mmCIF file of C-alpha atoms in Angstrom:
data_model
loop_
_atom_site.group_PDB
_atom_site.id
_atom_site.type_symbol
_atom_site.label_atom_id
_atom_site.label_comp_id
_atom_site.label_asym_id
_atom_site.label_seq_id
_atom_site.Cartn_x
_atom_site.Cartn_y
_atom_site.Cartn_z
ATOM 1 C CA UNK A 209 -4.027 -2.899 -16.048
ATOM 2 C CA UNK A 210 -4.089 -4.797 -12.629
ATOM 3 C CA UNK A 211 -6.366 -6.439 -10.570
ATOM 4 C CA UNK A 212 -5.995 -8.028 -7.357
ATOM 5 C CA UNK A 213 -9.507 -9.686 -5.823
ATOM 6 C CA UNK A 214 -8.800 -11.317 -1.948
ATOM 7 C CA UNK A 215 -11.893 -12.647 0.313
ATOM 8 C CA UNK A 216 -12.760 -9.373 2.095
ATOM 9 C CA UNK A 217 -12.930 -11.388 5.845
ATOM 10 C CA UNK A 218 -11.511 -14.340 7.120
ATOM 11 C CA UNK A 219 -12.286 -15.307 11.320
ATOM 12 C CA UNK A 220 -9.913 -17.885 12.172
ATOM 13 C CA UNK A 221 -9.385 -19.484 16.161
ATOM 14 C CA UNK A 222 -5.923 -18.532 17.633
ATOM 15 C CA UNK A 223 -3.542 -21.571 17.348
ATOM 16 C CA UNK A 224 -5.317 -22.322 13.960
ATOM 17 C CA UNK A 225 -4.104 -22.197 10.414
ATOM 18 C CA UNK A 226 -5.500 -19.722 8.028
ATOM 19 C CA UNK A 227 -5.443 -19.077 4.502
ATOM 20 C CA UNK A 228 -5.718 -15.787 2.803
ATOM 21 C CA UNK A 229 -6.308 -16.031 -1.546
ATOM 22 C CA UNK A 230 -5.331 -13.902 -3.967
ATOM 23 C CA UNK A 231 -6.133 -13.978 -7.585
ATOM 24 C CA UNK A 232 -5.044 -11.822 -10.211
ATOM 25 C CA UNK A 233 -4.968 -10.458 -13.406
ATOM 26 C CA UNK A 234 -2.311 -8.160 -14.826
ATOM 27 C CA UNK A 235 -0.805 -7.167 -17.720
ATOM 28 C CA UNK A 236 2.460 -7.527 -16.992
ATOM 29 C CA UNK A 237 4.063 -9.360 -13.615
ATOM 30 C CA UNK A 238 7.044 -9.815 -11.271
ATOM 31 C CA UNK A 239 5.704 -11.158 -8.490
ATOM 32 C CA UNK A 240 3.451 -11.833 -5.309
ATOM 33 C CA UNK A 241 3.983 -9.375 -2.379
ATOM 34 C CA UNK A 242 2.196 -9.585 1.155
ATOM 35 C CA UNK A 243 1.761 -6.561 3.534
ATOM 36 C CA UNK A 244 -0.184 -6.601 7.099
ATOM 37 C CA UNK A 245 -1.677 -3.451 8.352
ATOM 38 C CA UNK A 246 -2.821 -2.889 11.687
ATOM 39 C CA UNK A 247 -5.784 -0.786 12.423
ATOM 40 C CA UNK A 248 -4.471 2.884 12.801
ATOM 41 C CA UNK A 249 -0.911 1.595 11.486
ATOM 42 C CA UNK A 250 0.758 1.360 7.993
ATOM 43 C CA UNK A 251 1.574 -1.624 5.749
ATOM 44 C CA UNK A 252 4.020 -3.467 6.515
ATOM 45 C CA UNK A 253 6.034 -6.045 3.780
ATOM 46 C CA UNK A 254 5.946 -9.464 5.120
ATOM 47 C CA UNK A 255 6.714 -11.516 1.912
ATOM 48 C CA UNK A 256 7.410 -11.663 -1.442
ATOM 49 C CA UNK A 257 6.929 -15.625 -4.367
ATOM 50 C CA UNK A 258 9.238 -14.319 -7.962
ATOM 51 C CA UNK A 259 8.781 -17.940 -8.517
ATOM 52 C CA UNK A 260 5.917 -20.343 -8.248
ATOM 53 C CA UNK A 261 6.178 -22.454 -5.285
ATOM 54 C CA UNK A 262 5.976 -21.938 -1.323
ATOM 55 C CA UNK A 263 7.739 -19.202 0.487
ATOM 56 C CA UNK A 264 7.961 -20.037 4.284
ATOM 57 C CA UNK A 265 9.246 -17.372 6.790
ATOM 58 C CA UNK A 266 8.780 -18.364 10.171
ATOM 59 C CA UNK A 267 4.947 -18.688 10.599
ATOM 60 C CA UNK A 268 3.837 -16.932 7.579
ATOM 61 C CA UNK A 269 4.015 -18.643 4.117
ATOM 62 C CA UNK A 270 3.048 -17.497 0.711
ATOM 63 C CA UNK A 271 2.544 -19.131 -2.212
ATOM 64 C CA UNK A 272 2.177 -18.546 -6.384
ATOM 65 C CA UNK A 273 1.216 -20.440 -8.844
ATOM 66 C CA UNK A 274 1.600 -18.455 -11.958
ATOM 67 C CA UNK A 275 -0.295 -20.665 -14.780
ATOM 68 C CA UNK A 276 -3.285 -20.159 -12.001
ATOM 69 C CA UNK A 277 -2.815 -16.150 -11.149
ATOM 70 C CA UNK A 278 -3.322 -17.143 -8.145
ATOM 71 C CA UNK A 279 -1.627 -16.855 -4.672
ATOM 72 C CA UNK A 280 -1.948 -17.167 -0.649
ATOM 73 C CA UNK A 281 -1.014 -16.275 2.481
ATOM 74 C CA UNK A 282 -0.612 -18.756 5.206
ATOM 75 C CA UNK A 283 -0.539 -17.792 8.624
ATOM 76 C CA UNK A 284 0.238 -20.850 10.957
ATOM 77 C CA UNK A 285 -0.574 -21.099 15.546
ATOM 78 C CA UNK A 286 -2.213 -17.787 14.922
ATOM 79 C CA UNK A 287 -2.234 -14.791 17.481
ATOM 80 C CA UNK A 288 -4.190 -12.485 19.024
ATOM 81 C CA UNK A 289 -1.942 -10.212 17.327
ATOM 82 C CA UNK A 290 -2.322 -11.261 14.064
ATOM 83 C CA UNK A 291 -5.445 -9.845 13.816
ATOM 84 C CA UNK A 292 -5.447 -7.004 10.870
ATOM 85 C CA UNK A 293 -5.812 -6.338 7.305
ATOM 86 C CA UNK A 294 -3.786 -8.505 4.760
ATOM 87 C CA UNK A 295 -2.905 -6.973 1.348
ATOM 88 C CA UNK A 296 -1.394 -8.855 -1.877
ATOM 89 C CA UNK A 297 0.392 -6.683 -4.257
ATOM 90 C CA UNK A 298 2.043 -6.980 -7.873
ATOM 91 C CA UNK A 299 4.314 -4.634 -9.251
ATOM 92 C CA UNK A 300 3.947 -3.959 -13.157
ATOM 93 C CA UNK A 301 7.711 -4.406 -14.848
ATOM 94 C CA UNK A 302 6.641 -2.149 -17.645
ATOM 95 C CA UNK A 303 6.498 1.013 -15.388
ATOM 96 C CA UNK A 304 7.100 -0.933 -12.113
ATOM 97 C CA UNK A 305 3.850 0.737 -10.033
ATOM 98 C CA UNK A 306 2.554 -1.108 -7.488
ATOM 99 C CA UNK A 307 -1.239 -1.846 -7.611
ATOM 100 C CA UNK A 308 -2.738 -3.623 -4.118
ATOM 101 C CA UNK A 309 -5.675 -6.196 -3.532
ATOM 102 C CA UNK A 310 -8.610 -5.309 -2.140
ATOM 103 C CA UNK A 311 -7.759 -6.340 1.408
ATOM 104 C CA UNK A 312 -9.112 -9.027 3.879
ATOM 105 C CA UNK A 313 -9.856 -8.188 7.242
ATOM 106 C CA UNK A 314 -8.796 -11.122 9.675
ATOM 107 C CA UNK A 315 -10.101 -11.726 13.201
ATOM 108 C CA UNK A 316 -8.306 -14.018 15.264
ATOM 109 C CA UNK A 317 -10.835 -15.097 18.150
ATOM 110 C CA UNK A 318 -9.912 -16.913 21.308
ATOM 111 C CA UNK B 151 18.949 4.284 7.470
ATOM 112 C CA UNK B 152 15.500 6.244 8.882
ATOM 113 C CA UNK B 153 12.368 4.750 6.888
ATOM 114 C CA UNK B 154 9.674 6.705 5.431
ATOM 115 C CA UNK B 155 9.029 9.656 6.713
ATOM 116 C CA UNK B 156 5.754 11.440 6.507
ATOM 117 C CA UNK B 157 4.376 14.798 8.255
ATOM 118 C CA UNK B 158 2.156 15.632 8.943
ATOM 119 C CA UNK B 159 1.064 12.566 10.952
ATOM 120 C CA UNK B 160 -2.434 14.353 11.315
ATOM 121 C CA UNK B 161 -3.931 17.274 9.615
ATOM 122 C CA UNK B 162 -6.784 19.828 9.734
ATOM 123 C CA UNK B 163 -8.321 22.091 7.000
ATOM 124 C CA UNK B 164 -11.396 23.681 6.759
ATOM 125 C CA UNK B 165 -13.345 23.317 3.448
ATOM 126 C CA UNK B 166 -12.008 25.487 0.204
ATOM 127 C CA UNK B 167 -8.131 25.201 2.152
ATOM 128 C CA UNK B 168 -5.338 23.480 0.750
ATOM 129 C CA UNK B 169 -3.566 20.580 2.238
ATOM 130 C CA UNK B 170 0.360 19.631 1.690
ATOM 131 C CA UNK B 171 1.440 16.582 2.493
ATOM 132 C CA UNK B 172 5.347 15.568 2.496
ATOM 133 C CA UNK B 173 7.107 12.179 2.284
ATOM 134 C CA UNK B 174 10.372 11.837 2.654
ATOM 135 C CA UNK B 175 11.306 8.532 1.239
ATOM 136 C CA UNK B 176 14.204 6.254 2.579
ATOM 137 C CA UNK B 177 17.956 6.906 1.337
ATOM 138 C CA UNK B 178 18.691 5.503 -1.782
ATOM 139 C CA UNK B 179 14.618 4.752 -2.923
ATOM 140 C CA UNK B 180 13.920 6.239 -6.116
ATOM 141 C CA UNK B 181 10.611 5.455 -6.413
ATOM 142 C CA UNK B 182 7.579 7.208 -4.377
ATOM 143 C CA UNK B 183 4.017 5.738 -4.219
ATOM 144 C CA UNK B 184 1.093 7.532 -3.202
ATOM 145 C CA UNK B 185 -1.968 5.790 -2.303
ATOM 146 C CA UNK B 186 -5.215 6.664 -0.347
ATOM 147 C CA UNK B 187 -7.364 5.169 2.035
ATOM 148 C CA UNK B 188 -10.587 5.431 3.892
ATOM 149 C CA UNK B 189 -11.791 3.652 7.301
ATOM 150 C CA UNK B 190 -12.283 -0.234 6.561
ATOM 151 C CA UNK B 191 -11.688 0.085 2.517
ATOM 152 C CA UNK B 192 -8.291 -0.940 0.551
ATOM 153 C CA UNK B 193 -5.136 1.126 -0.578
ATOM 154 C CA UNK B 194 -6.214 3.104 -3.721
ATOM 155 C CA UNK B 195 -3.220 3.975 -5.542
ATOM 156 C CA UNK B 196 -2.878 7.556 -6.672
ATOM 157 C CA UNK B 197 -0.245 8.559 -7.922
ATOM 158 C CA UNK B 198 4.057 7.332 -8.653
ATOM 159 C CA UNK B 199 6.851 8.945 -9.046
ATOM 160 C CA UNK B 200 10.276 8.810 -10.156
ATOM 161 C CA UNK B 201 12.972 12.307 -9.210
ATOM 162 C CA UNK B 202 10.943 15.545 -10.899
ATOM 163 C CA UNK B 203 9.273 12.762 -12.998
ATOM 164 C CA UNK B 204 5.906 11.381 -12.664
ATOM 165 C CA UNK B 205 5.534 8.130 -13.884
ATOM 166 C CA UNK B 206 2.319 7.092 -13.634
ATOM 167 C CA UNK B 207 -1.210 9.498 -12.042
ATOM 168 C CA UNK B 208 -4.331 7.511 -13.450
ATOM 169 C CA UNK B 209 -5.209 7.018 -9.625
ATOM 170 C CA UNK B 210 -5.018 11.067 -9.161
ATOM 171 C CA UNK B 211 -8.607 12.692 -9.474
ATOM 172 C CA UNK B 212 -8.323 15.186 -12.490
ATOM 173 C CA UNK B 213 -8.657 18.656 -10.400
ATOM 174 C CA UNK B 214 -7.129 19.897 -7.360
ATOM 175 C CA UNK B 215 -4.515 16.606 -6.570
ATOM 176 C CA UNK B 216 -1.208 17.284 -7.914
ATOM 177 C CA UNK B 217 1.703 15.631 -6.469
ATOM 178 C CA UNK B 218 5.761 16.086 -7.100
ATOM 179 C CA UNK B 219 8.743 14.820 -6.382
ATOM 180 C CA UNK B 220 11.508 17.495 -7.036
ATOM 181 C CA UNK B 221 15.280 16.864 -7.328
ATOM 182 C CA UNK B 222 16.178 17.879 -3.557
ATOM 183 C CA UNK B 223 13.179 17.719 -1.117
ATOM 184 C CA UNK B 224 10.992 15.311 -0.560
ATOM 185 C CA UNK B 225 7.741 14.186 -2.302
ATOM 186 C CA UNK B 226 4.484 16.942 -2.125
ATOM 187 C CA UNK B 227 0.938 15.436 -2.426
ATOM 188 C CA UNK B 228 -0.781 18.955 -2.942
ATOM 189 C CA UNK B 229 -4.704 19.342 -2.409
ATOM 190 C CA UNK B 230 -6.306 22.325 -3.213
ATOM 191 C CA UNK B 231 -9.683 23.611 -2.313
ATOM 192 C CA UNK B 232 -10.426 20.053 0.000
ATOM 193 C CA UNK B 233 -13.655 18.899 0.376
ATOM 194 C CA UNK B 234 -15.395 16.396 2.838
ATOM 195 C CA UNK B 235 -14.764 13.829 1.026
ATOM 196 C CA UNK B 236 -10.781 14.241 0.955
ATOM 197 C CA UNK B 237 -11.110 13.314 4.369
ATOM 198 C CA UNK B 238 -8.802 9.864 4.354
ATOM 199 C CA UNK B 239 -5.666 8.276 5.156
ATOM 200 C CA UNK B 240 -2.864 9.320 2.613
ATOM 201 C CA UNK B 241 0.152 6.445 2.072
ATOM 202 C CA UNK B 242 3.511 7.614 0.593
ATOM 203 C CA UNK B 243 5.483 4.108 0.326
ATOM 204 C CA UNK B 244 8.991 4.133 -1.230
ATOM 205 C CA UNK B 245 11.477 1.644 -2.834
ATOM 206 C CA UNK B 246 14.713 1.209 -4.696
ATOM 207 C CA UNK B 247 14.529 0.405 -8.392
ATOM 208 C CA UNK B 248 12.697 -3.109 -9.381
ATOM 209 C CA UNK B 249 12.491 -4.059 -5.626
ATOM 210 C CA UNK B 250 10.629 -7.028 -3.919
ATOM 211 C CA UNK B 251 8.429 -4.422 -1.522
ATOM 212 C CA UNK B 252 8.302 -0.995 -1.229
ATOM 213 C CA UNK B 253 7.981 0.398 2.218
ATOM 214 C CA UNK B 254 5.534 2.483 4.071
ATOM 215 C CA UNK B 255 5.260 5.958 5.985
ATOM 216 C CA UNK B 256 3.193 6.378 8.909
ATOM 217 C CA UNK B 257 0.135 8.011 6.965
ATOM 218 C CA UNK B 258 -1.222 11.301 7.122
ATOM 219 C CA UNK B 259 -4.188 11.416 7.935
ATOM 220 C CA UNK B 260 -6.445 14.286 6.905
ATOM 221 C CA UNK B 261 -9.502 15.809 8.490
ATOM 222 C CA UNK B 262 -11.469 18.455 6.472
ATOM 223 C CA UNK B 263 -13.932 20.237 8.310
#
């Protein structure tokens, strides 16, 4: 089976860095994915580590490290915006379902 | 190339009625996710599908959830006799075959009174 565990808040000053953790364990693995969800809204895919090492799309990063099951989320000159739920995700290869972490809620404050 | 399309956005049923929820799932996905969520918890994943297969329903409570995804049509999340507690969020997500990311509907989200 899978399981995803994440820090279920983070508060973080806008213009600061943040980083959200994931650690897993799974019984079969293809890779890291990140989704953001809004209140009221759906998930949305923002990234996706195959390999160990550090993803960077503009000012989101992820990163895996697969000898650690472990991975993050790095949100740099945070926003109001940015404020919302922030879901890791692994997809099995066996049967290729997707099974989510548990979430962390992220308040960006002024 | 519409993404994944889910109605009805909201829905109503009294207690003992059934609820149908559709997801149509983006062209060319072959692969439909449904998951489940309630106010300030996570995505619980119910139930995935492959066309007229299902792959994988451990998330699926054993009575009145079934769920389909026939050859033409889209994807059914059936509910039968709801309860209170069905009240929630409902996710369809869809991708294409060993995909990074699988992407999302709008929700459906259920009220049983």
């Amino acid at each position: 089976g899978q399981s995803l565990e994440q820090p279920s808040e983070v508060t973080a000053v806008e213009g600061a860095i943040v980083q959200i953790n994931c650690t897993y364990q799974t019984s079969g693995f293809y890779g890291l994915s990140w989704y953001q969800q809004h209140d009221g809204g759906a998930p949305t895919f923002l990234s996706y580590n195959g390999l160990d090492g550090l993803e960077e799309t503009g000012r989101f990063s992820s990163f895996l490290s697969r000898s650690d099951s472990y991975g993050y989320l790095l949100l740099q000159e945070l926003q109001m915006k940015d404020s919302a739920s922030y879901f890791c995700a692994v997809r099995d290869p066996a049967n290729q379902k997707v099974t989510f972490g548990t979430g962390t809620k992220l308040q960006v404050i002024p | 190339n519409a993404g994944v399309m889910q109605n009805p956005r909201h829905l109503v049923r009294r207690r003992g009625q059934e609820a149908r929820l559709r997801c149509s799932p983006m062209k060319g996905h072959s692969h439909v996710y449904w998951y489940r969520q309630l106010p300030e918890e996570g995505l619980k994943f119910m139930v995935y599908l492959q066309k007229e297969n299902i792959i994988d329903e451990s998330g699926m409570p054993k009575e009145r959830f079934s769920a389909e995804f026939p050859k033409e049509g889209p994807s059914i999340l059936r509910i039968q006799q709801v309860v209170r507690g069905d009240s929630a969020a409902y996710f369809c997500a869809s991708s294409p075959i060993e995909a990074e990311g699988a992407f999302f509907g709008q929700g459906t989200r259920l009220t049983v009174v």
